[in-house]
């Protein structure tokens, strides 16, 4: 019986390890749980095989529920609160957080490419319509969980889509409506485009920043970004998946490895980013992913060099800010 | 785990996962704290003990009071029901 108890406790140790409770939970309680379980099995072994089996069955029966609850608890808290030290931000995301954080990269990268072939517009359009819903759910969950790292792609995609829509509307207004009001016959095409760019790159981001600083329910997000700018880089890097997985229908597109691979590479770099345990690894995972993805894309067309430069600029500006900051700050209490 | 089982007259039997999930939440809420084990277990495995904090005691007292009032109300209703 003692040999069996020994093997059972070893299997339990493996189960604890591979059932992948949140890492922090395992580190904090893993040894204690193993020790308490060993005592329980040894105690039951004195009462017979049936008692041992009951102890084991109880653990196995309750394991899925406990694992889900711990992971969900982790997501709810966003892994860290505002009072935590910067060191906690270096913890890798849980596998569930990684899965959720990588979803926008999967959708805007490989899924979009695969849906677009071969020229299946209706199917493509029908399925792409669920993307905003997914983004909205991710955004709401991220807000409830106080903006963990995995929520940043949802946040950035949502802001960028709104930014795009606002800028386009303002540009259109300036280009067509304003000249008519002044009784002019010609549209202000150039000026309209200038205003559109100004709105997209400066006015809307400035307004978003101001809202984050002033609105109480958005302030945790502002503090969170200030704590670690690489989160913003990660969120913005979804743009890489979007731009490098574009399908040009005018060029008789063929589904080749060079078309699908950039999206897969960007997706892999997102997973590596979420599982990294320090800032350098995080920035490097995004940077290497972008470089390799752009290199592969250049096989398709030279203009992806320009895309790469543009992406590097917008995606890595926040990471650069983080690198230039002398020391990580401890955030004030909310 | 044995204490929980005994105190609840064998009605509540916890698994280690459930027990430590609950301990984690109580620690996070600052209702309990880790303390040195007052009874050495005689093995080489280190045992950890937990005790109520000031906040925990206050919460417990409030909860006991709440349950006492609830039971008193239930008894009054029950007694009134028996009279009618």
Short mmCIF file of C-alpha atoms in Angstrom, two decimals:
data_model
loop_
_atom_site.label_atom_id
_atom_site.label_comp_id
_atom_site.label_asym_id
_atom_site.label_seq_id
_atom_site.Cartn_x
_atom_site.Cartn_y
_atom_site.Cartn_z
CA UNK A 1 0.00 0.00 0.00
CA UNK A 2 2.82 2.43 0.88
CA UNK A 3 4.35 1.94 -2.55
CA UNK A 4 0.99 2.69 -4.14
CA UNK A 5 0.58 5.81 -1.96
CA UNK A 6 4.04 6.89 -3.07
CA UNK A 7 3.11 6.55 -6.75
CA UNK A 8 -0.22 8.28 -6.25
CA UNK A 9 1.45 11.32 -4.66
CA UNK A 10 3.96 11.41 -7.52
CA UNK A 11 1.15 11.36 -10.07
CA UNK A 12 -0.57 14.14 -8.10
CA UNK A 13 2.65 16.18 -8.28
CA UNK A 14 2.66 15.78 -12.07
CA UNK A 15 -1.03 16.62 -12.23
CA UNK A 16 -0.40 19.81 -10.28
CA UNK A 17 2.35 20.71 -12.68
CA UNK A 18 0.62 19.88 -15.94
CA UNK A 19 -2.95 20.81 -15.07
CA UNK A 20 -1.39 24.25 -15.45
CA UNK A 21 -2.95 26.11 -12.63
CA UNK A 22 -1.79 29.74 -12.84
CA UNK A 23 1.94 29.71 -12.32
CA UNK A 24 1.79 32.09 -9.40
CA UNK A 25 -0.65 29.78 -7.62
CA UNK A 26 1.61 26.76 -8.14
CA UNK A 27 4.65 28.64 -6.88
CA UNK A 28 2.80 29.83 -3.80
CA UNK A 29 0.90 26.69 -2.82
CA UNK A 30 2.25 23.78 -4.91
CA UNK A 31 4.54 22.33 -2.20
CA UNK A 32 1.94 22.74 0.53
CA UNK A 33 -0.74 21.08 -1.60
CA UNK A 34 1.57 18.18 -2.38
CA UNK A 35 2.38 17.81 1.31
CA UNK A 36 -1.26 17.94 2.43
CA UNK A 37 -2.28 15.48 -0.28
CA UNK A 38 0.51 13.09 0.78
CA UNK A 39 -0.78 13.20 4.36
CA UNK A 40 -4.34 12.59 3.16
CA UNK A 41 -3.30 9.59 1.04
CA UNK A 42 -1.15 8.09 3.83
CA UNK A 43 -4.01 8.55 6.25
CA UNK A 44 -6.47 6.94 3.84
CA UNK A 45 -4.04 4.08 3.11
CA UNK A 46 -4.35 3.00 6.74
CA UNK A 47 -8.11 2.60 6.21
CA UNK A 48 -7.75 0.58 3.02
CA UNK A 49 -7.74 0.78 -0.73
CA UNK A 50 -11.31 2.09 -1.00
CA UNK A 51 -10.45 5.12 1.15
CA UNK A 52 -7.40 5.89 -1.04
CA UNK A 53 -9.53 5.64 -4.17
CA UNK A 54 -12.11 8.02 -2.68
CA UNK A 55 -9.40 10.61 -1.90
CA UNK A 56 -8.05 10.33 -5.45
CA UNK A 57 -11.49 10.46 -7.05
CA UNK A 58 -12.34 13.61 -5.10
CA UNK A 59 -9.18 15.34 -6.34
CA UNK A 60 -9.75 14.33 -9.96
CA UNK A 61 -13.44 15.25 -9.82
CA UNK A 62 -12.79 18.73 -8.45
CA UNK A 63 -9.65 19.45 -10.46
CA UNK A 64 -11.28 20.94 -13.62
CA UNK A 65 -13.53 23.23 -11.58
CA UNK A 66 -10.62 24.43 -9.45
CA UNK A 67 -8.36 25.01 -12.44
CA UNK A 68 -11.02 27.07 -14.24
CA UNK A 69 -11.75 29.05 -11.08
CA UNK A 70 -8.10 29.89 -10.45
CA UNK A 71 -7.49 30.92 -14.07
CA UNK A 72 -10.67 32.97 -14.12
CA UNK A 73 -9.68 34.58 -10.82
CA UNK A 74 -6.35 35.49 -12.39
CA UNK A 75 -8.04 37.04 -15.38
CA UNK A 76 -10.46 38.94 -13.20
CA UNK A 77 -7.63 40.57 -11.36
CA UNK A 78 -5.64 41.10 -14.50
CA UNK A 79 -2.81 39.28 -12.74
CA UNK A 80 -1.82 42.47 -10.93
CA UNK A 81 -3.44 45.40 -9.25
CA UNK A 82 -2.39 49.01 -9.37
CA UNK A 83 -0.52 48.76 -6.11
CA UNK A 84 1.72 45.94 -7.21
CA UNK A 85 5.34 46.52 -7.95
CA UNK A 86 6.74 46.60 -11.45
CA UNK A 87 8.35 43.18 -10.90
CA UNK A 88 4.93 41.56 -11.10
CA UNK A 89 4.54 42.86 -14.64
CA UNK A 90 7.44 40.64 -15.60
CA UNK A 91 5.41 37.53 -14.91
CA UNK A 92 4.47 35.63 -18.05
CA UNK A 93 0.77 35.51 -18.90
CA UNK A 94 -1.05 32.29 -18.04
CA UNK A 95 -1.75 29.94 -20.96
CA UNK A 96 -5.40 30.98 -20.93
CA UNK A 97 -4.39 34.66 -21.02
CA UNK A 98 -1.95 33.85 -23.84
CA UNK A 99 -4.69 32.10 -25.79
CA UNK A 100 -7.07 35.04 -25.43
CA UNK A 101 -4.33 37.60 -26.15
CA UNK A 102 -3.24 35.75 -29.30
CA UNK A 103 -6.80 35.49 -30.68
CA UNK A 104 -6.84 38.91 -32.43
CA UNK A 105 -3.52 38.02 -34.11
CA UNK A 106 -5.01 34.73 -35.27
CA UNK A 107 -8.15 36.43 -36.58
CA UNK A 108 -6.49 39.37 -38.33
CA UNK A 109 -3.61 37.21 -39.59
CA UNK A 110 -3.91 33.59 -40.80
CA UNK A 111 -7.73 33.37 -40.48
CA UNK A 112 -8.31 36.44 -42.63
CA UNK A 113 -5.89 35.15 -45.28
CA UNK A 114 -7.45 31.68 -45.37
CA UNK A 115 -10.98 33.08 -45.54
CA UNK A 116 -10.06 35.27 -48.47
CA UNK A 117 -9.08 32.33 -50.71
CA UNK A 118 -10.10 31.43 -53.29
CA UNK A 119 -11.93 34.70 -53.95
CA UNK A 120 -14.71 33.76 -51.59
CA UNK A 121 -16.05 37.23 -50.86
CA UNK A 122 -19.41 36.24 -49.32
CA UNK A 123 -17.87 33.73 -46.88
CA UNK A 124 -15.07 36.18 -46.14
CA UNK A 125 -17.37 39.08 -45.45
CA UNK A 126 -19.84 36.99 -43.41
CA UNK A 127 -17.20 35.66 -41.05
CA UNK A 128 -15.22 38.90 -40.79
CA UNK A 129 -18.42 40.48 -39.49
CA UNK A 130 -18.01 38.60 -36.22
CA UNK A 131 -14.60 40.20 -35.62
CA UNK A 132 -16.05 43.40 -34.06
CA UNK A 133 -18.15 41.26 -31.71
CA UNK A 134 -15.07 39.29 -30.63
CA UNK A 135 -13.18 42.57 -30.11
CA UNK A 136 -16.05 43.98 -28.08
CA UNK A 137 -16.21 40.91 -25.82
CA UNK A 138 -12.41 41.01 -25.38
CA UNK A 139 -12.57 44.70 -24.58
CA UNK A 140 -15.33 44.31 -22.00
CA UNK A 141 -13.55 41.36 -20.36
CA UNK A 142 -10.27 43.30 -20.34
CA UNK A 143 -11.96 46.26 -18.70
CA UNK A 144 -13.51 44.04 -16.02
CA UNK A 145 -10.16 42.34 -15.45
CA UNK A 146 -8.49 45.78 -15.10
CA UNK A 147 -6.56 45.66 -18.34
CA UNK A 148 -4.18 42.72 -18.19
CA UNK A 149 -1.55 42.46 -20.91
CA UNK A 150 -3.67 40.12 -23.06
CA UNK A 151 -6.39 42.79 -23.37
CA UNK A 152 -4.19 45.32 -25.18
CA UNK A 153 -4.65 43.92 -28.71
CA UNK A 154 -8.44 44.18 -28.25
CA UNK A 155 -8.06 47.69 -26.92
CA UNK A 156 -5.75 48.88 -29.69
CA UNK A 157 -7.80 47.33 -32.50
CA UNK A 158 -10.96 48.94 -31.12
CA UNK A 159 -9.33 52.35 -30.74
CA UNK A 160 -7.75 52.13 -34.21
CA UNK A 161 -11.06 51.20 -35.84
CA UNK A 162 -12.84 54.11 -34.11
CA UNK A 163 -9.92 56.40 -34.96
CA UNK A 164 -10.11 55.34 -38.61
CA UNK A 165 -13.86 55.89 -38.75
CA UNK A 166 -13.69 59.32 -37.08
CA UNK A 167 -10.75 60.47 -39.25
CA UNK A 168 -12.48 59.31 -42.42
CA UNK A 169 -15.71 61.09 -41.49
CA UNK A 170 -13.90 64.32 -40.59
CA UNK A 171 -11.79 64.13 -43.79
CA UNK A 172 -14.88 63.55 -45.91
CA UNK A 173 -16.64 66.44 -44.22
CA UNK A 174 -13.77 68.86 -44.81
CA UNK A 175 -13.26 67.63 -48.37
CA UNK A 176 -16.88 67.80 -49.60
CA UNK A 177 -19.23 69.55 -47.22
CA UNK A 178 -17.18 72.61 -46.19
CA UNK A 179 -16.47 73.81 -49.79
CA UNK A 180 -20.21 73.55 -50.51
CA UNK A 181 -21.01 75.65 -47.46
CA UNK A 182 -18.63 78.33 -48.75
CA UNK A 183 -20.16 78.05 -52.22
CA UNK A 184 -17.03 76.66 -53.85
CA UNK A 185 -17.31 74.34 -56.83
CA UNK A 186 -14.12 72.41 -56.28
CA UNK A 187 -13.60 69.90 -53.47
CA UNK A 188 -10.70 70.38 -51.07
CA UNK A 189 -9.15 67.00 -51.79
CA UNK A 190 -5.64 67.69 -50.51
CA UNK A 191 -6.81 69.65 -47.50
CA UNK A 192 -9.37 66.94 -46.69
CA UNK A 193 -6.63 64.29 -46.74
CA UNK A 194 -4.40 66.46 -44.59
CA UNK A 195 -7.17 66.92 -42.00
CA UNK A 196 -7.91 63.18 -42.13
CA UNK A 197 -4.27 62.31 -41.40
CA UNK A 198 -4.06 64.97 -38.70
CA UNK A 199 -7.20 63.57 -37.06
CA UNK A 200 -6.00 59.96 -37.29
CA UNK A 201 -2.44 60.44 -36.07
CA UNK A 202 -2.72 63.39 -33.70
CA UNK A 203 -6.20 64.60 -32.71
CA UNK A 204 -7.91 61.29 -31.88
CA UNK A 205 -4.88 59.81 -30.04
CA UNK A 206 -4.58 63.06 -28.05
CA UNK A 207 -8.30 62.94 -27.21
CA UNK A 208 -8.00 59.28 -26.14
CA UNK A 209 -5.03 60.14 -23.93
CA UNK A 210 -6.92 63.01 -22.34
CA UNK A 211 -9.99 60.83 -21.69
CA UNK A 212 -7.82 58.11 -20.12
CA UNK A 213 -6.26 60.64 -17.78
CA UNK A 214 -9.47 62.29 -16.73
CA UNK A 215 -12.20 59.62 -16.71
CA UNK A 216 -12.14 57.64 -13.47
CA UNK A 217 -13.11 54.31 -15.04
CA UNK A 218 -10.35 54.65 -17.66
CA UNK A 219 -7.64 55.83 -15.27
CA UNK A 220 -6.49 52.29 -14.30
CA UNK A 221 -5.72 51.79 -17.98
CA UNK A 222 -3.67 55.00 -18.10
CA UNK A 223 -1.72 53.98 -14.99
CA UNK A 224 -1.23 50.50 -16.40
CA UNK A 225 0.29 51.85 -19.63
CA UNK A 226 2.58 54.20 -17.72
CA UNK A 227 3.77 51.25 -15.66
CA UNK A 228 4.95 49.33 -18.73
CA UNK A 229 4.86 50.83 -22.21
CA UNK A 230 5.66 47.48 -23.86
CA UNK A 231 2.00 46.59 -23.34
CA UNK A 232 1.04 49.31 -25.80
CA UNK A 233 3.64 48.04 -28.26
CA UNK A 234 2.10 44.60 -27.99
CA UNK A 235 -1.40 45.96 -28.56
CA UNK A 236 -0.31 47.99 -31.57
CA UNK A 237 1.54 45.05 -33.07
CA UNK A 238 -1.85 43.64 -34.19
CA UNK A 239 -1.49 46.21 -36.97
CA UNK A 240 1.42 44.06 -38.25
CA UNK A 241 -0.91 41.06 -38.54
CA UNK A 242 -3.45 43.25 -40.34
CA UNK A 243 -1.05 44.85 -42.81
CA UNK A 244 1.13 41.84 -43.54
CA UNK A 245 -1.87 39.55 -44.14
CA UNK A 246 -3.56 41.83 -46.66
CA UNK A 247 -4.82 40.20 -49.85
CA UNK A 248 -4.61 42.23 -53.03
CA UNK A 249 -7.48 41.06 -55.23
CA UNK A 250 -6.23 43.12 -58.17
CA UNK A 251 -3.15 40.94 -58.52
CA UNK A 252 -4.82 37.55 -59.12
CA UNK A 253 -3.85 36.35 -55.64
CA UNK A 254 -2.51 32.86 -55.07
CA UNK A 255 -2.38 31.26 -51.65
CA UNK A 256 1.34 30.65 -51.24
CA UNK A 257 3.53 30.21 -48.20
CA UNK A 258 4.74 33.81 -48.56
CA UNK A 259 1.14 34.99 -48.12
CA UNK A 260 0.19 32.97 -45.06
CA UNK A 261 3.57 32.85 -43.30
CA UNK A 262 3.87 36.51 -42.17
CA UNK A 263 0.61 36.25 -40.21
CA UNK A 264 1.77 33.01 -38.58
CA UNK A 265 5.10 34.61 -37.64
CA UNK A 266 3.41 37.65 -36.11
CA UNK A 267 1.07 35.31 -34.21
CA UNK A 268 4.05 33.31 -32.89
CA UNK A 269 5.80 36.49 -31.79
CA UNK A 270 2.64 37.52 -29.91
CA UNK A 271 2.61 34.18 -28.07
CA UNK A 272 6.34 34.54 -27.29
CA UNK A 273 5.70 38.08 -26.06
CA UNK A 274 2.94 36.98 -23.69
CA UNK A 275 5.01 34.13 -22.29
CA UNK A 276 8.17 36.24 -21.86
CA UNK A 277 9.32 37.01 -18.36
CA UNK A 278 11.11 40.35 -18.81
CA UNK A 279 10.91 43.54 -20.83
CA UNK A 280 13.91 42.81 -23.05
CA UNK A 281 12.48 39.45 -24.09
CA UNK A 282 9.13 41.08 -24.75
CA UNK A 283 10.48 43.80 -27.01
CA UNK A 284 12.81 41.35 -28.78
CA UNK A 285 9.98 38.88 -29.45
CA UNK A 286 7.95 41.61 -31.18
CA UNK A 287 10.94 43.05 -33.03
CA UNK A 288 12.21 39.68 -34.32
CA UNK A 289 8.68 38.67 -35.31
CA UNK A 290 8.24 41.85 -37.30
CA UNK A 291 11.65 41.62 -39.00
CA UNK A 292 11.14 37.99 -40.07
CA UNK A 293 7.53 38.61 -41.16
CA UNK A 294 8.51 41.66 -43.24
CA UNK A 295 11.45 39.75 -44.77
CA UNK A 296 9.09 36.98 -45.87
CA UNK A 297 6.59 39.55 -47.19
CA UNK A 298 9.25 41.22 -49.32
CA UNK A 299 9.22 38.06 -51.48
CA UNK A 300 5.69 39.06 -52.49
CA UNK A 301 6.39 42.73 -53.12
CA UNK A 302 9.09 45.26 -52.39
CA UNK A 303 6.66 47.77 -50.88
CA UNK A 304 6.48 45.65 -47.72
CA UNK A 305 9.79 47.34 -46.82
CA UNK A 306 7.82 50.56 -46.41
CA UNK A 307 5.14 48.71 -44.42
CA UNK A 308 7.87 47.31 -42.19
CA UNK A 309 9.37 50.74 -41.54
CA UNK A 310 5.97 52.21 -40.79
CA UNK A 311 5.08 49.33 -38.45
CA UNK A 312 8.43 49.49 -36.70
CA UNK A 313 7.83 53.19 -36.10
CA UNK A 314 4.36 52.99 -34.59
CA UNK A 315 4.75 49.65 -32.84
CA UNK A 316 8.12 50.25 -31.27
CA UNK A 317 7.80 53.85 -30.22
CA UNK A 318 6.19 52.84 -26.90
CA UNK A 319 8.82 50.13 -26.37
CA UNK A 320 11.52 52.71 -27.10
CA UNK A 321 10.01 54.99 -24.46
CA UNK A 322 10.14 52.10 -22.03
CA UNK A 323 13.78 51.38 -22.90
CA UNK A 324 14.73 55.03 -22.44
CA UNK A 325 13.12 55.22 -19.03
CA UNK A 326 15.89 54.94 -16.45
CA UNK A 327 14.05 52.89 -13.83
CA UNK A 328 10.66 51.31 -13.44
CA UNK A 329 8.39 53.29 -11.20
CA UNK A 330 6.14 52.05 -8.49
CA UNK A 331 2.71 53.34 -9.23
CA UNK A 332 0.79 55.34 -6.69
CA UNK A 333 -2.26 53.78 -5.14
CA UNK A 334 -5.50 54.24 -7.03
CA UNK B 1 -8.88 19.08 5.69
CA UNK B 2 -9.51 16.64 8.50
CA UNK B 3 -10.57 19.49 10.78
CA UNK B 4 -13.10 20.76 8.24
CA UNK B 5 -14.47 17.24 7.86
CA UNK B 6 -14.71 16.77 11.62
CA UNK B 7 -16.18 20.21 12.40
CA UNK B 8 -18.87 19.77 9.75
CA UNK B 9 -19.85 16.31 11.00
CA UNK B 10 -18.47 14.74 7.81
CA UNK B 11 -20.79 16.87 5.65
CA UNK B 12 -17.97 18.87 4.03
CA UNK B 13 -15.05 16.96 2.58
CA UNK B 14 -12.59 19.22 0.77
CA UNK B 15 -10.10 18.35 -1.92
CA UNK B 16 -6.66 19.98 -1.67
CA UNK B 17 -7.42 22.11 -4.73
CA UNK B 18 -10.60 23.51 -3.20
CA UNK B 19 -8.92 24.06 0.16
CA UNK B 20 -5.97 25.99 -1.26
CA UNK B 21 -8.19 27.97 -3.65
CA UNK B 22 -10.14 29.15 -0.60
CA UNK B 23 -6.95 29.84 1.40
CA UNK B 24 -5.59 31.90 -1.46
CA UNK B 25 -8.70 34.07 -1.60
CA UNK B 26 -8.72 34.53 2.17
CA UNK B 27 -5.04 35.56 2.07
CA UNK B 28 -5.73 38.02 -0.74
CA UNK B 29 -8.60 39.55 1.20
CA UNK B 30 -6.33 39.81 4.23
CA UNK B 31 -8.71 37.77 6.34
CA UNK B 32 -6.02 35.24 7.25
CA UNK B 33 -2.23 35.28 7.47
CA UNK B 34 0.55 32.73 7.49
CA UNK B 35 1.98 32.00 10.91
CA UNK B 36 4.60 29.61 12.30
CA UNK B 37 3.17 26.16 12.84
CA UNK B 38 2.57 25.90 16.60
CA UNK B 39 2.64 22.09 16.47
CA UNK B 40 5.75 20.66 14.77
CA UNK B 41 4.65 17.65 12.71
CA UNK B 42 7.73 15.51 13.36
CA UNK B 43 8.55 15.09 9.66
CA UNK B 44 11.11 16.82 7.48
CA UNK B 45 8.27 18.40 5.49
CA UNK B 46 7.65 21.98 6.49
CA UNK B 47 4.04 22.64 7.44
CA UNK B 48 2.44 26.01 7.19
CA UNK B 49 -0.27 27.30 9.46
CA UNK B 50 -2.80 30.07 8.94
CA UNK B 51 -4.51 32.31 11.46
CA UNK B 52 -7.22 34.94 11.35
CA UNK B 53 -6.06 38.53 11.04
CA UNK B 54 -7.70 41.45 12.84
CA UNK B 55 -9.85 42.03 9.75
CA UNK B 56 -10.67 38.33 9.59
CA UNK B 57 -11.78 38.31 13.21
CA UNK B 58 -13.95 41.35 12.61
CA UNK B 59 -15.54 39.75 9.54
CA UNK B 60 -16.10 36.50 11.41
CA UNK B 61 -17.74 38.34 14.30
CA UNK B 62 -20.00 40.27 11.92
CA UNK B 63 -20.92 37.09 10.05
CA UNK B 64 -21.69 35.20 13.26
CA UNK B 65 -23.85 38.11 14.36
CA UNK B 66 -25.64 38.16 10.99
CA UNK B 67 -26.33 34.43 11.15
CA UNK B 68 -27.50 34.74 14.78
CA UNK B 69 -30.05 37.38 13.73
CA UNK B 70 -31.10 35.28 10.74
CA UNK B 71 -31.70 32.26 12.95
CA UNK B 72 -33.59 34.38 15.48
CA UNK B 73 -35.84 35.70 12.69
CA UNK B 74 -36.37 32.19 11.31
CA UNK B 75 -37.26 30.93 14.81
CA UNK B 76 -39.75 33.79 15.31
CA UNK B 77 -41.37 33.06 11.93
CA UNK B 78 -41.45 29.36 12.68
CA UNK B 79 -43.03 29.95 16.08
CA UNK B 80 -45.62 32.34 14.56
CA UNK B 81 -46.39 29.72 11.90
CA UNK B 82 -46.98 27.07 14.53
CA UNK B 83 -49.37 29.33 16.49
CA UNK B 84 -51.59 30.02 13.45
#
